[in-house]
N, CA, C and O atoms as a printed pandas DataFrame, in Angstrom:
     atom_number atom_name residue_name chain_id  residue_number  x_coord  y_coord  z_coord
0              1         N          GLN        A               1  190.244  117.092  268.100
1              2        CA          GLN        A               1  189.876  117.475  267.511
2              3         C          GLN        A               1  188.465  116.777  266.849
3              4         O          GLN        A               1  188.549  115.558  266.699
4              5         N          VAL        A               2  187.605  117.200  266.572
5              6        CA          VAL        A               2  186.583  116.310  266.238
6              7         C          VAL        A               2  185.676  116.167  264.493
7              8         O          VAL        A               2  184.973  116.983  263.898
8              9         N          GLN        A               3  185.929  115.357  264.283
9             10        CA          GLN        A               3  185.437  115.589  262.615
10            11         C          GLN        A               3  183.708  114.929  262.642
11            12         O          GLN        A               3  183.139  114.075  263.322
12            13         N          VAL        A               4  183.325  115.782  261.595
13            14        CA          VAL        A               4  182.105  116.015  260.965
14            15         C          VAL        A               4  181.732  115.909  260.215
15            16         O          VAL        A               4  181.650  117.013  259.678
16            17         N          VAL        A               5  181.125  114.777  259.312
17            18        CA          VAL        A               5  180.575  114.615  258.225
18            19         C          VAL        A               5  179.259  114.401  257.597
19            20         O          VAL        A               5  178.616  113.401  257.915
20            21         N          GLU        A               6  178.726  115.361  256.610
21            22        CA          GLU        A               6  176.969  115.337  256.612
22            23         C          GLU        A               6  177.321  114.545  255.174
23            24         O          GLU        A               6  178.326  114.281  254.515
24            25         N          SER        A               7  175.520  114.279  255.077
25            26        CA          SER        A               7  175.702  112.763  253.992
26            27         C          SER        A               7  174.394  113.481  253.228
27            28         O          SER        A               7  174.418  114.712  253.258
28            29         N          GLY        A               8  173.196  112.826  252.512
29            30        CA          GLY        A               8  172.484  112.714  251.912
30            31         C          GLY        A               8  171.454  113.376  251.408
31            32         O          GLY        A               8  170.235  113.218  251.349
32            33         N          GLY        A               9  172.731  114.645  250.841
33            34        CA          GLY        A               9  172.163  115.880  250.137
34            35         C          GLY        A               9  171.695  115.255  248.460
35            36         O          GLY        A               9  171.699  114.089  248.064
36            37         N          GLY        A              10  171.426  116.155  247.933
37            38        CA          GLY        A              10  170.815  115.382  246.369
38            39         C          GLY        A              10  169.711  116.563  245.867
39            40         O          GLY        A              10  169.479  117.637  246.424
40            41         N          LEU        A              11  169.101  116.009  244.623
41            42        CA          LEU        A              11  168.307  116.619  243.858
42            43         C          LEU        A              11  167.241  116.537  243.901
43            44         O          LEU        A              11  167.054  115.439  243.377
44            45         N          VAL        A              12  166.013  117.039  244.243
45            46        CA          VAL        A              12  164.417  117.211  244.823
46            47         C          VAL        A              12  163.854  118.251  244.369
47            48         O          VAL        A              12  164.372  119.362  244.258
48            49         N          GLN        A              13  162.060  117.729  243.904
49            50        CA          GLN        A              13  161.779  118.873  243.335
50            51         C          GLN        A              13  161.030  119.441  244.393
51            52         O          GLN        A              13  160.874  118.777  245.417
52            53         N          ALA        A              14  160.558  120.538  244.297
53            54        CA          ALA        A              14  159.318  121.014  245.184
54            55         C          ALA        A              14  158.496  120.476  245.449
55            56         O          ALA        A              14  157.771  119.870  244.660
56            57         N          GLY        A              15  158.322  120.557  247.022
57            58        CA          GLY        A              15  157.148  119.592  247.646
58            59         C          GLY        A              15  157.456  118.206  248.196
59            60         O          GLY        A              15  156.747  117.492  248.905
60            61         N          GLY        A              16  158.945  117.940  247.601
61            62        CA          GLY        A              16  159.467  116.938  248.009
62            63         C          GLY        A              16  160.162  116.838  249.754
63            64         O          GLY        A              16  160.089  117.772  250.552
64            65         N          SER        A              17  160.775  115.567  250.031
65            66        CA          SER        A              17  161.522  115.517  250.930
66            67         C          SER        A              17  162.877  114.792  251.047
67            68         O          SER        A              17  162.871  113.723  250.435
68            69         N          LEU        A              18  163.800  115.023  251.539
69            70        CA          LEU        A              18  164.714  114.814  251.869
70            71         C          LEU        A              18  165.264  114.728  253.612
71            72         O          LEU        A              18  165.024  115.529  254.516
72            73         N          ARG        A              19  166.069  113.448  253.653
73            74        CA          ARG        A              19  166.858  113.907  254.786
74            75         C          ARG        A              19  168.844  113.534  254.878
75            76         O          ARG        A              19  169.674  112.772  254.382
76            77         N          LEU        A              20  168.794  114.153  255.413
77            78        CA          LEU        A              20  170.342  114.624  255.538
78            79         C          LEU        A              20  170.998  114.213  257.326
79            80         O          LEU        A              20  170.706  114.632  258.446
80            81         N          SER        A              21  172.101  113.076  256.734
81            82        CA          SER        A              21  172.983  112.707  257.948
82            83         C          SER        A              21  173.894  113.527  258.310
83            84         O          SER        A              21  174.390  114.353  257.544
84            85         N          CYS        A              22  174.217  113.381  259.552
85            86        CA          CYS        A              22  175.811  113.998  259.857
86            87         C          CYS        A              22  176.183  112.757  261.031
87            88         O          CYS        A              22  175.402  112.191  261.795
88            89         N          VAL        A              23  177.308  112.611  260.908
89            90        CA          VAL        A              23  178.040  111.867  261.607
90            91         C          VAL        A              23  179.306  112.444  262.196
91            92         O          VAL        A              23  180.236  112.630  261.412
92            93         N          ALA        A              24  179.473  112.762  263.509
93            94        CA          ALA        A              24  180.289  113.348  264.409
94            95         C          ALA        A              24  181.327  112.516  265.454
95            96         O          ALA        A              24  180.897  111.850  266.396
96            97         N          SER        A              25  182.625  112.648  265.168
97            98        CA          SER        A              25  183.395  111.541  266.311
98            99         C          SER        A              25  183.572  111.825  267.690
99           100         O          SER        A              25  182.818  112.627  268.240
100          101         N          GLY        A              26  184.131  111.476  268.070
101          102        CA          GLY        A              26  184.019  112.091  270.213
102          103         C          GLY        A              26  183.149  111.482  271.165
103          104         O          GLY        A              26  181.937  111.567  270.969
104          105         N          ARG        A              27  183.623  110.824  272.261
105          106        CA          ARG        A              27  183.552  109.882  272.898
106          107         C          ARG        A              27  182.137  110.403  273.546
107          108         O          ARG        A              27  181.450  109.528  274.074
108          109         N          THR        A              28  181.671  111.660  273.555
109          110        CA          THR        A              28  180.828  112.525  274.137
110          111         C          THR        A              28  179.959  113.408  273.677
111          112         O          THR        A              28  179.767  114.534  274.138
112          113         N          PHE        A              29  179.050  112.558  272.121
113          114        CA          PHE        A              29  178.275  112.725  271.359
114          115         C          PHE        A              29  177.162  113.467  271.584
115          116         O          PHE        A              29  176.766  114.527  271.098
116          117         N          SER        A              30  176.449  112.263  272.919
117          118        CA          SER        A              30  175.179  112.793  273.494
118          119         C          SER        A              30  175.340  113.767  274.708
119          120         O          SER        A              30  174.660  113.711  275.732
120          121         N          SER        A              31  176.635  114.939  274.372
121          122        CA          SER        A              31  176.292  116.110  275.423
122          123         C          SER        A              31  176.810  116.983  274.126
123          124         O          SER        A              31  176.625  118.189  274.288
124          125         N          TYR        A              32  177.212  116.748  273.300
125          126        CA          TYR        A              32  177.491  117.945  272.306
126          127         C          TYR        A              32  176.466  118.483  271.935
127          128         O          TYR        A              32  175.419  117.843  272.027
128          129         N          ALA        A              33  176.456  119.760  271.428
129          130        CA          ALA        A              33  175.596  120.658  271.037
130          131         C          ALA        A              33  175.604  120.689  269.570
131          132         O          ALA        A              33  176.605  121.193  269.061
132          133         N          MET        A              34  174.370  120.098  268.523
133          134        CA          MET        A              34  174.509  120.132  267.074
134          135         C          MET        A              34  174.169  120.648  266.116
135          136         O          MET        A              34  173.034  120.203  265.943
136          137         N          GLY        A              35  174.392  121.338  265.309
137          138        CA          GLY        A              35  173.771  122.503  264.687
138          139         C          GLY        A              35  173.597  121.761  263.178
139          140         O          GLY        A              35  174.156  120.752  262.749
140          141         N          TRP        A              36  172.388  122.844  262.397
141          142        CA          TRP        A              36  172.306  122.551  260.479
142          143         C          TRP        A              36  172.910  123.935  260.276
143          144         O          TRP        A              36  172.631  124.795  261.111
144          145         N          PHE        A              37  173.245  124.062  259.848
145          146        CA          PHE        A              37  173.083  125.794  258.646
146          147         C          PHE        A              37  173.508  125.436  257.221
147          148         O          PHE        A              37  174.354  124.650  256.796
148          149         N          ARG        A              38  172.606  126.308  256.590
149          150        CA          ARG        A              38  173.161  126.101  255.458
150          151         C          ARG        A              38  173.827  127.750  254.394
151          152         O          ARG        A              38  174.300  128.747  254.940
152          153         N          GLN        A              39  173.727  127.646  253.490
153          154        CA          GLN        A              39  174.237  128.661  252.943
154          155         C          GLN        A              39  174.584  128.561  251.469
155          156         O          GLN        A              39  175.614  128.038  251.044
156          157         N          ALA        A              40  173.270  129.317  250.451
157          158        CA          ALA        A              40  172.932  129.606  249.082
158          159         C          ALA        A              40  173.929  130.116  248.450
159          160         O          ALA        A              40  174.910  130.235  249.184
160          161         N          PRO        A              41  174.168  130.646  246.853
161          162        CA          PRO        A              41  174.639  130.955  246.677
162          163         C          PRO        A              41  174.614  132.407  246.132
163          164         O          PRO        A              41  173.819  132.870  245.314
164          165         N          GLY        A              42  176.204  133.370  247.086
165          166        CA          GLY        A              42  175.880  134.282  246.977
166          167         C          GLY        A              42  175.096  134.797  248.463
167          168         O          GLY        A              42  175.043  136.020  248.585
168          169         N          LYS        A              43  174.535  134.044  249.504
169          170        CA          LYS        A              43  174.128  134.615  250.354
170          171         C          LYS        A              43  175.097  134.113  251.450
171          172         O          LYS        A              43  176.038  133.470  250.986
172          173         N          GLU        A              44  175.088  134.300  253.237
173          174        CA          GLU        A              44  175.824  134.167  254.178
174          175         C          GLU        A              44  174.935  132.715  254.438
175          176         O          GLU        A              44  173.830  132.331  254.056
176          177         N          ARG        A              45  176.063  132.092  255.332
177          178        CA          ARG        A              45  175.726  130.912  255.768
178          179         C          ARG        A              45  174.532  131.182  257.013
179          180         O          ARG        A              45  174.835  132.132  257.736
180          181         N          GLU        A              46  173.486  130.631  257.299
181          182        CA          GLU        A              46  172.562  131.175  257.914
182          183         C          GLU        A              46  172.023  129.458  258.733
183          184         O          GLU        A              46  172.277  128.332  258.306
184          185         N          PHE        A              47  171.394  129.764  259.736
185          186        CA          PHE        A              47  170.870  129.222  260.517
186          187         C          PHE        A              47  169.462  128.499  260.157
187          188         O          PHE        A              47  168.399  129.095  259.988
188          189         N          VAL        A              48  169.718  126.738  260.052
189          190        CA          VAL        A              48  168.436  126.338  260.107
190          191         C          VAL        A              48  168.262  125.431  261.344
191          192         O          VAL        A              48  167.038  125.383  261.467
192          193         N          ALA        A              49  168.762  124.744  262.252
193          194        CA          ALA        A              49  168.063  123.637  263.293
194          195         C          ALA        A              49  169.039  123.528  264.283
195          196         O          ALA        A              49  170.190  123.887  264.034
196          197         N          ALA        A              50  168.700  123.037  265.481
197          198        CA          ALA        A              50  169.711  123.269  266.125
198          199         C          ALA        A              50  169.225  122.287  267.534
199          200         O          ALA        A              50  168.250  122.758  268.118
200          201         N          SER        A              51  169.703  121.200  268.035
201          202        CA          SER        A              51  169.452  119.916  268.428
202          203         C          SER        A              51  170.804  120.540  269.739
203          204         O          SER        A              51  171.883  121.061  269.453
204          205         N          TRP        A              52  170.197  120.224  271.292
205          206        CA          TRP        A              52  171.426  121.062  272.309
206          207         C          TRP        A              52  170.927  118.559  273.242
207          208         O          TRP        A              52  171.744  118.122  274.052
208          209         N          SER        A              53  169.896  117.787  272.902
209          210        CA          SER        A              53  169.622  117.030  273.504
210          211         C          SER        A              53  168.769  116.398  272.582
211          212         O          SER        A              53  168.591  116.875  271.461
212          213         N          THR        A              54  168.202  115.315  272.983
213          214        CA          THR        A              54  167.164  114.457  272.055
214          215         C          THR        A              54  165.713  115.040  272.163
215          216         O          THR        A              54  164.857  114.689  271.350
216          217         N          THR        A              55  165.329  116.280  273.560
217          218        CA          THR        A              55  164.300  116.708  272.929
218          219         C          THR        A              55  164.387  118.872  273.292
219          220         O          THR        A              55  163.686  119.879  273.398
220          221         N          ARG        A              56  165.357  118.525  273.316
221          222        CA          ARG        A              56  165.898  120.312  273.285
222          223         C          ARG        A              56  166.312  120.730  271.581
223          224         O          ARG        A              56  167.398  120.913  271.031
224          225         N          LEU        A              57  165.267  120.763  271.214
225          226        CA          LEU        A              57  165.220  121.439  269.326
226          227         C          LEU        A              57  164.800  123.185  269.287
227          228         O          LEU        A              57  163.875  123.901  269.669
228          229         N          TYR        A              58  165.932  123.307  268.671
229          230        CA          TYR        A              58  165.333  124.512  267.868
230          231         C          TYR        A              58  165.321  124.613  266.122
231          232         O          TYR        A              58  165.731  123.944  265.172
232          233         N          TYR        A              59  164.701  125.681  266.322
233          234        CA          TYR        A              59  164.277  125.875  264.038
234          235         C          TYR        A              59  164.410  127.762  263.951
235          236         O          TYR        A              59  164.048  128.583  264.793
236          237         N          ALA        A              60  165.069  127.988  262.592
237          238        CA          ALA        A              60  164.813  129.227  262.491
238          239         C          ALA        A              60  163.399  128.692  261.632
239          240         O          ALA        A              60  162.986  127.703  261.027
240          241         N          ASP        A              61  162.958  130.130  262.046
241          242        CA          ASP        A              61  161.915  130.755  261.385
242          243         C          ASP        A              61  161.177  130.174  260.615
243          244         O          ASP        A              61  160.027  129.787  260.821
244          245         N          SER        A              62  162.078  130.046  259.291
245          246        CA          SER        A              62  162.361  129.783  257.929
246          247         C          SER        A              62  161.542  128.529  257.328
247          248         O          SER        A              62  160.750  128.553  256.386
248          249         N          VAL        A              63  161.968  127.342  258.177
249          250        CA          VAL        A              63  162.059  126.118  258.070
250          251         C          VAL        A              63  161.244  125.603  259.565
251          252         O          VAL        A              63  161.026  124.395  259.670
252          253         N          LYS        A              64  160.919  126.289  260.406
253          254        CA          LYS        A              64  159.694  125.677  261.228
254          255         C          LYS        A              64  158.521  125.190  260.919
255          256         O          LYS        A              64  157.802  125.750  260.091
256          257         N          GLY        A              65  158.159  124.038  261.571
257          258        CA          GLY        A              65  156.841  122.962  260.568
258          259         C          GLY        A              65  157.330  122.278  259.145
259          260         O          GLY        A              65  156.831  121.283  258.620
260          261         N          ARG        A              66  158.354  123.013  258.694
261          262        CA          ARG        A              66  158.760  121.738  257.864
262          263         C          ARG        A              66  160.231  120.659  258.174
263          264         O          ARG        A              66  160.308  119.459  257.912
264          265         N          PHE        A              67  161.132  121.406  258.708
265          266        CA          PHE        A              67  162.095  120.400  259.073
266          267         C          PHE        A              67  161.867  120.351  260.727
267          268         O          PHE        A              67  161.453  121.013  261.679
268          269         N          THR        A              68  162.583  118.781  260.264
269          270        CA          THR        A              68  162.765  118.216  262.244
270          271         C          THR        A              68  164.518  117.700  262.249
271          272         O          THR        A              68  165.218  117.019  261.499
272          273         N          ILE        A              69  164.694  118.333  263.333
273          274        CA          ILE        A              69  166.142  117.701  263.517
274          275         C          ILE        A              69  166.262  116.591  264.916
275          276         O          ILE        A              69  166.086  116.891  266.097
276          277         N          SER        A              70  166.501  115.681  264.529
277          278        CA          SER        A              70  166.645  114.801  265.205
278          279         C          SER        A              70  168.019  114.548  265.758
279          280         O          SER        A              70  168.870  115.399  265.501
280          281         N          ARG        A              71  168.517  113.035  266.804
281          282        CA          ARG        A              71  169.758  112.586  267.139
282          283         C          ARG        A              71  169.930  111.211  267.802
283          284         O          ARG        A              71  169.779  111.180  269.023
284          285         N          ASP        A              72  170.250  109.982  267.109
285          286        CA          ASP        A              72  170.640  108.665  267.521
286          287         C          ASP        A              72  171.899  109.163  267.992
287          288         O          ASP        A              72  172.776  109.466  267.182
288          289         N          ASN        A              73  172.065  109.273  269.192
289          290        CA          ASN        A              73  173.256  109.299  270.447
290          291         C          ASN        A              73  174.058  107.807  270.251
291          292         O          ASN        A              73  175.248  107.819  270.569
292          293         N          ALA        A              74  173.743  107.096  269.974
293          294        CA          ALA        A              74  174.199  105.658  270.152
294          295         C          ALA        A              74  175.089  105.319  269.254
295          296         O          ALA        A              74  175.994  104.497  269.392
296          297         N          LYS        A              75  174.637  106.439  267.622
297          298        CA          LYS        A              75  175.622  106.552  266.123
298          299         C          LYS        A              75  176.261  107.624  266.438
299          300         O          LYS        A              75  177.209  108.001  265.749
300          301         N          ASN        A              76  175.918  108.186  267.355
301          302        CA          ASN        A              76  176.602  110.145  267.064
302          303         C          ASN        A              76  176.662  110.278  265.732
303          304         O          ASN        A              76  177.626  110.296  264.966
304          305         N          THR        A              77  174.981  110.411  265.472
305          306        CA          THR        A              77  174.522  110.759  264.075
306          307         C          THR        A              77  173.388  112.015  265.116
307          308         O          THR        A              77  172.875  112.078  266.233
308          309         N          VAL        A              78  173.483  112.822  263.865
309          310        CA          VAL        A              78  172.105  114.284  263.966
310          311         C          VAL        A              78  171.761  114.137  262.569
311          312         O          VAL        A              78  172.599  113.876  261.705
312          313         N          TYR        A              79  170.312  114.336  262.308
313          314        CA          TYR        A              79  169.499  114.010  261.478
314          315         C          TYR        A              79  168.886  115.090  261.143
315          316         O          TYR        A              79  168.537  115.785  262.097
316          317         N          LEU        A              80  168.593  115.535  259.940
317          318        CA          LEU        A              80  167.677  116.604  259.563
318          319         C          LEU        A              80  166.933  116.107  258.002
319          320         O          LEU        A              80  167.251  116.047  256.814
320          321         N          GLN        A              81  165.584  115.771  259.007
321          322        CA          GLN        A              81  164.519  115.615  257.730
322          323         C          GLN        A              81  164.069  117.119  257.421
323          324         O          GLN        A              81  164.043  118.080  258.190
324          325         N          MET        A              82  163.759  117.048  256.214
325          326        CA          MET        A              82  163.284  117.809  254.981
326          327         C          MET        A              82  162.138  117.635  254.379
327          328         O          MET        A              82  161.964  117.009  253.334
328          329         N          ASN        A              83  161.132  118.321  255.185
329          330        CA          ASN        A              83  159.268  118.348  253.853
330          331         C          ASN        A              83  159.266  118.989  253.527
331          332         O          ASN        A              83  160.158  119.700  253.991
332          333         N          SER        A              84  158.799  119.378  252.901
333          334        CA          SER        A              84  157.961  120.249  251.716
334          335         C          SER        A              84  158.457  121.558  251.277
335          336         O          SER        A              84  158.089  122.715  251.479
336          337         N          LEU        A              85  159.623  120.890  250.462
337          338        CA          LEU        A              85  160.759  121.487  249.967
338          339         C          LEU        A              85  160.647  122.530  249.254
339          340         O          LEU        A              85  159.771  122.517  248.390
340          341         N          LYS        A              86  161.635  123.925  249.432
341          342        CA          LYS        A              86  161.003  124.862  248.613
342          343         C          LYS        A              86  162.370  125.502  247.481
343          344         O          LYS        A              86  163.510  125.386  247.931
344          345         N          PRO        A              87  162.263  125.933  246.537
345          346        CA          PRO        A              87  163.477  126.375  245.793
346          347         C          PRO        A              87  164.124  127.186  246.597
347          348         O          PRO        A              87  165.323  127.027  246.830
348          349         N          GLU        A              88  163.445  128.106  247.093
349          350        CA          GLU        A              88  164.783  128.641  248.505
350          351         C          GLU        A              88  165.325  128.062  249.602
351          352         O          GLU        A              88  166.017  128.748  250.353
352          353         N          ASP        A              89  165.085  126.663  249.871
353          354        CA          ASP        A              89  165.662  125.982  250.491
354          355         C          ASP        A              89  166.992  125.392  249.848
355          356         O          ASP        A              89  167.702  124.709  250.585
356          357         N          ALA        A              90  167.260  125.536  248.945
357          358        CA          ALA        A              90  168.322  124.968  247.998
358          359         C          ALA        A              90  169.656  125.592  248.943
359          360         O          ALA        A              90  169.581  126.681  249.514
360          361         N          ALA        A              91  170.779  124.776  248.995
361          362        CA          ALA        A              91  171.623  125.270  249.664
362          363         C          ALA        A              91  173.203  124.699  250.160
363          364         O          ALA        A              91  172.776  124.038  251.106
364          365         N          VAL        A              92  174.233  124.541  250.197
365          366        CA          VAL        A              92  174.679  123.202  250.903
366          367         C          VAL        A              92  174.631  123.547  251.995
367          368         O          VAL        A              92  174.886  124.657  252.463
368          369         N          TYR        A              93  174.292  122.606  252.498
369          370        CA          TYR        A              93  174.265  122.151  253.996
370          371         C          TYR        A              93  174.641  121.847  254.983
371          372         O          TYR        A              93  174.195  120.739  255.283
372          373         N          TYR        A              94  175.619  122.488  256.116
373          374        CA          TYR        A              94  177.007  122.556  257.259
374          375         C          TYR        A              94  176.063  121.427  258.208
375          376         O          TYR        A              94  174.841  121.489  258.342
376          377         N          CYS        A              95  176.731  120.670  258.653
377          378        CA          CYS        A              95  176.495  120.570  260.028
378          379         C          CYS        A              95  177.717  120.993  261.197
379          380         O          CYS        A              95  178.935  120.878  261.059
380          381         N          ALA        A              96  177.021  121.472  262.280
381          382        CA          ALA        A              96  177.906  122.066  263.203
382          383         C          ALA        A              96  178.415  120.714  264.311
383          384         O          ALA        A              96  177.662  119.741  264.262
384          385         N          ALA        A              97  179.435  120.618  265.133
385          386        CA          ALA        A              97  179.448  120.063  266.385
386          387         C          ALA        A              97  180.272  121.124  267.461
387          388         O          ALA        A              97  181.186  121.876  267.123
388          389         N          ASP        A              98  179.663  120.974  268.948
389          390        CA          ASP        A              98  180.500  121.686  269.474
390          391         C          ASP        A              98  180.241  120.811  270.839
391          392         O          ASP        A              98  179.191  120.170  270.893
392          393         N          PRO        A              99  181.270  120.751  272.084
393          394        CA          PRO        A              99  181.066  120.152  273.113
394          395         C          PRO        A              99  180.375  120.937  274.186
395          396         O          PRO        A              99  179.744  120.430  275.114
396          397         N          ILE        A             100  180.478  121.694  274.064
397          398        CA          ILE        A             100  179.778  122.921  274.926
398          399         C          ILE        A             100  178.241  123.047  274.694
399          400         O          ILE        A             100  178.137  122.643  273.536
400          401         N          TRP        A             101  177.313  123.287  275.009
401          402        CA          TRP        A             101  175.648  124.334  274.498
402          403         C          TRP        A             101  175.893  125.201  275.149
403          404         O          TRP        A             101  176.295  125.220  276.313
404          405         N          SER        A             102  175.508  126.607  273.934
405          406        CA          SER        A             102  175.121  127.670  274.612
406          407         C          SER        A             102  174.127  128.753  273.720
407          408         O          SER        A             102  173.825  128.923  272.539
408          409         N          ARG        A             103  173.890  129.229  274.739
409          410        CA          ARG        A             103  172.267  129.681  274.323
410          411         C          ARG        A             103  171.905  130.897  273.279
411          412         O          ARG        A             103  170.949  131.655  273.118
412          413         N          ASP        A             104  173.550  130.612  272.473
413          414        CA          ASP        A             104  173.437  131.623  271.142
414          415         C          ASP        A             104  173.735  130.288  269.577
415          416         O          ASP        A             104  174.470  130.249  268.591
416          417         N          TYR        A             105  172.700  129.437  270.164
417          418        CA          TYR        A             105  173.540  128.342  269.266
418          419         C          TYR        A             105  172.905  128.592  267.881
419          420         O          TYR        A             105  173.175  127.669  267.112
420          421         N          ALA        A             106  172.186  129.505  267.361
421          422        CA          ALA        A             106  171.829  129.787  265.939
422          423         C          ALA        A             106  173.269  130.703  265.590
423          424         O          ALA        A             106  173.285  131.291  264.509
424          425         N          SER        A             107  173.937  130.768  266.097
425          426        CA          SER        A             107  175.078  131.688  265.605
426          427         C          SER        A             107  176.629  130.920  265.182
427          428         O          SER        A             107  177.074  130.017  265.890
428          429         N          ARG        A             108  177.257  131.340  264.119
429          430        CA          ARG        A             108  178.430  130.311  263.525
430          431         C          ARG        A             108  179.801  129.972  264.750
431          432         O          ARG        A             108  180.676  129.157  265.044
432          433         N          SER        A             109  179.258  131.122  265.091
433          434        CA          SER        A             109  181.006  131.371  266.325
434          435         C          SER        A             109  180.355  130.454  267.317
435          436         O          SER        A             109  181.289  129.702  267.594
436          437         N          ALA        A             110  179.174  129.999  268.121
437          438        CA          ALA        A             110  179.019  128.658  268.814
438          439         C          ALA        A             110  179.449  127.724  269.006
439          440         O          ALA        A             110  179.739  127.245  270.102
440          441         N          TYR        A             111  179.661  126.983  267.288
441          442        CA          TYR        A             111  180.587  125.860  267.071
442          443         C          TYR        A             111  181.461  126.214  266.538
443          444         O          TYR        A             111  181.687  127.197  265.832
444          445         N          ARG        A             112  182.652  124.457  267.238
445          446        CA          ARG        A             112  183.806  124.736  266.941
446          447         C          ARG        A             112  184.305  123.614  265.544
447          448         O          ARG        A             112  185.373  123.859  264.982
448          449         N          TYR        A             113  183.591  122.614  265.152
449          450        CA          TYR        A             113  183.903  121.972  264.606
450          451         C          TYR        A             113  182.930  121.800  263.395
451          452         O          TYR        A             113  181.753  121.586  263.687
452          453         N          TRP        A             114  183.279  121.869  262.035
453          454        CA          TRP        A             114  181.694  121.564  260.972
454          455         C          TRP        A             114  182.574  120.684  260.106
455          456         O          TRP        A             114  183.778  120.433  260.167
456          457         N          GLY        A             115  181.427  120.214  259.118
457          458        CA          GLY        A             115  181.571  119.576  258.024
458          459         C          GLY        A             115  182.097  120.079  256.899
459          460         O          GLY        A             115  182.840  121.060  256.913
460          461         N          GLN        A             116  181.704  119.351  255.669
461          462        CA          GLN        A             116  182.271  119.668  254.792
462          463         C          GLN        A             116  181.657  120.267  253.564
463          464         O          GLN        A             116  182.083  120.813  252.546
464          465         N          GLY        A             117  180.180  119.867  254.191
465          466        CA          GLY        A             117  178.975  119.887  253.697
466          467         C          GLY        A             117  178.264  119.214  252.558
467          468         O          GLY        A             117  178.856  118.772  251.573
468          469         N          THR        A             118  177.064  119.161  252.727
469          470        CA          THR        A             118  176.626  118.602  251.440
470          471         C          THR        A             118  175.137  118.873  250.694
471          472         O          THR        A             118  174.125  118.707  251.375
472          473         N          GLN        A             119  174.988  119.391  248.954
473          474        CA          GLN        A             119  174.379  120.045  248.275
474          475         C          GLN        A             119  172.787  119.613  248.423
475          476         O          GLN        A             119  172.459  118.442  248.609
476          477         N          VAL        A             120  172.252  120.228  248.363
477          478        CA          VAL        A             120  170.432  119.815  248.091
478          479         C          VAL        A             120  170.332  121.131  247.284
479          480         O          VAL        A             120  170.896  122.224  247.307
480          481         N          THR        A             121  169.473  120.603  246.643
481          482        CA          THR        A             121  169.168  121.489  244.999
482          483         C          THR        A             121  167.382  120.495  244.862
483          484         O          THR        A             121  167.082  119.301  244.866
484          485         N          VAL        A             122  166.511  121.931  244.745
485          486        CA          VAL        A             122  165.520  121.665  245.079
486          487         C          VAL        A             122  165.051  122.194  243.073
487          488         O          VAL        A             122  165.426  123.262  242.588
488          489         N          SER        A             123  164.425  121.405  242.490
489          490        CA          SER        A             123  163.888  122.011  241.097
490          491         C          SER        A             123  162.705  122.327  241.459
491          492         O          SER        A             123  161.971  121.839  242.318
492          493         N          SER        A             124  162.482  123.709  240.300
493          494        CA          SER        A             124  160.499  124.318  240.505
494          495         C          SER        A             124  160.164  123.370  240.005
495          496         O          SER        A             124  158.964  123.154  239.832
């Protein structure tokens, strides 16, 4: 079993920045597919960003150019740097992990292990 823990959520004004962190257990973290999803009240959980490796990075169109996913394999940690935050970015952000990379990285079904979520609130 893999444990996944997110942190770094909080309250930020529109236009501000926030960095989320996710630590995942496992001896083979460097080979894990890692993803960020978010879920706003009354909405379904949606894909935000994914990382297959330090150089294989993918983003939802809604966050491209504003968010950056990165990973530090030595620390078993993946980050989500969020800049130019908008009120519509407010959601619970979830980190997900899977030991096998899949081309359907934007699908929730591609990830076996999930964190508890961290709340991001963006004020107007």
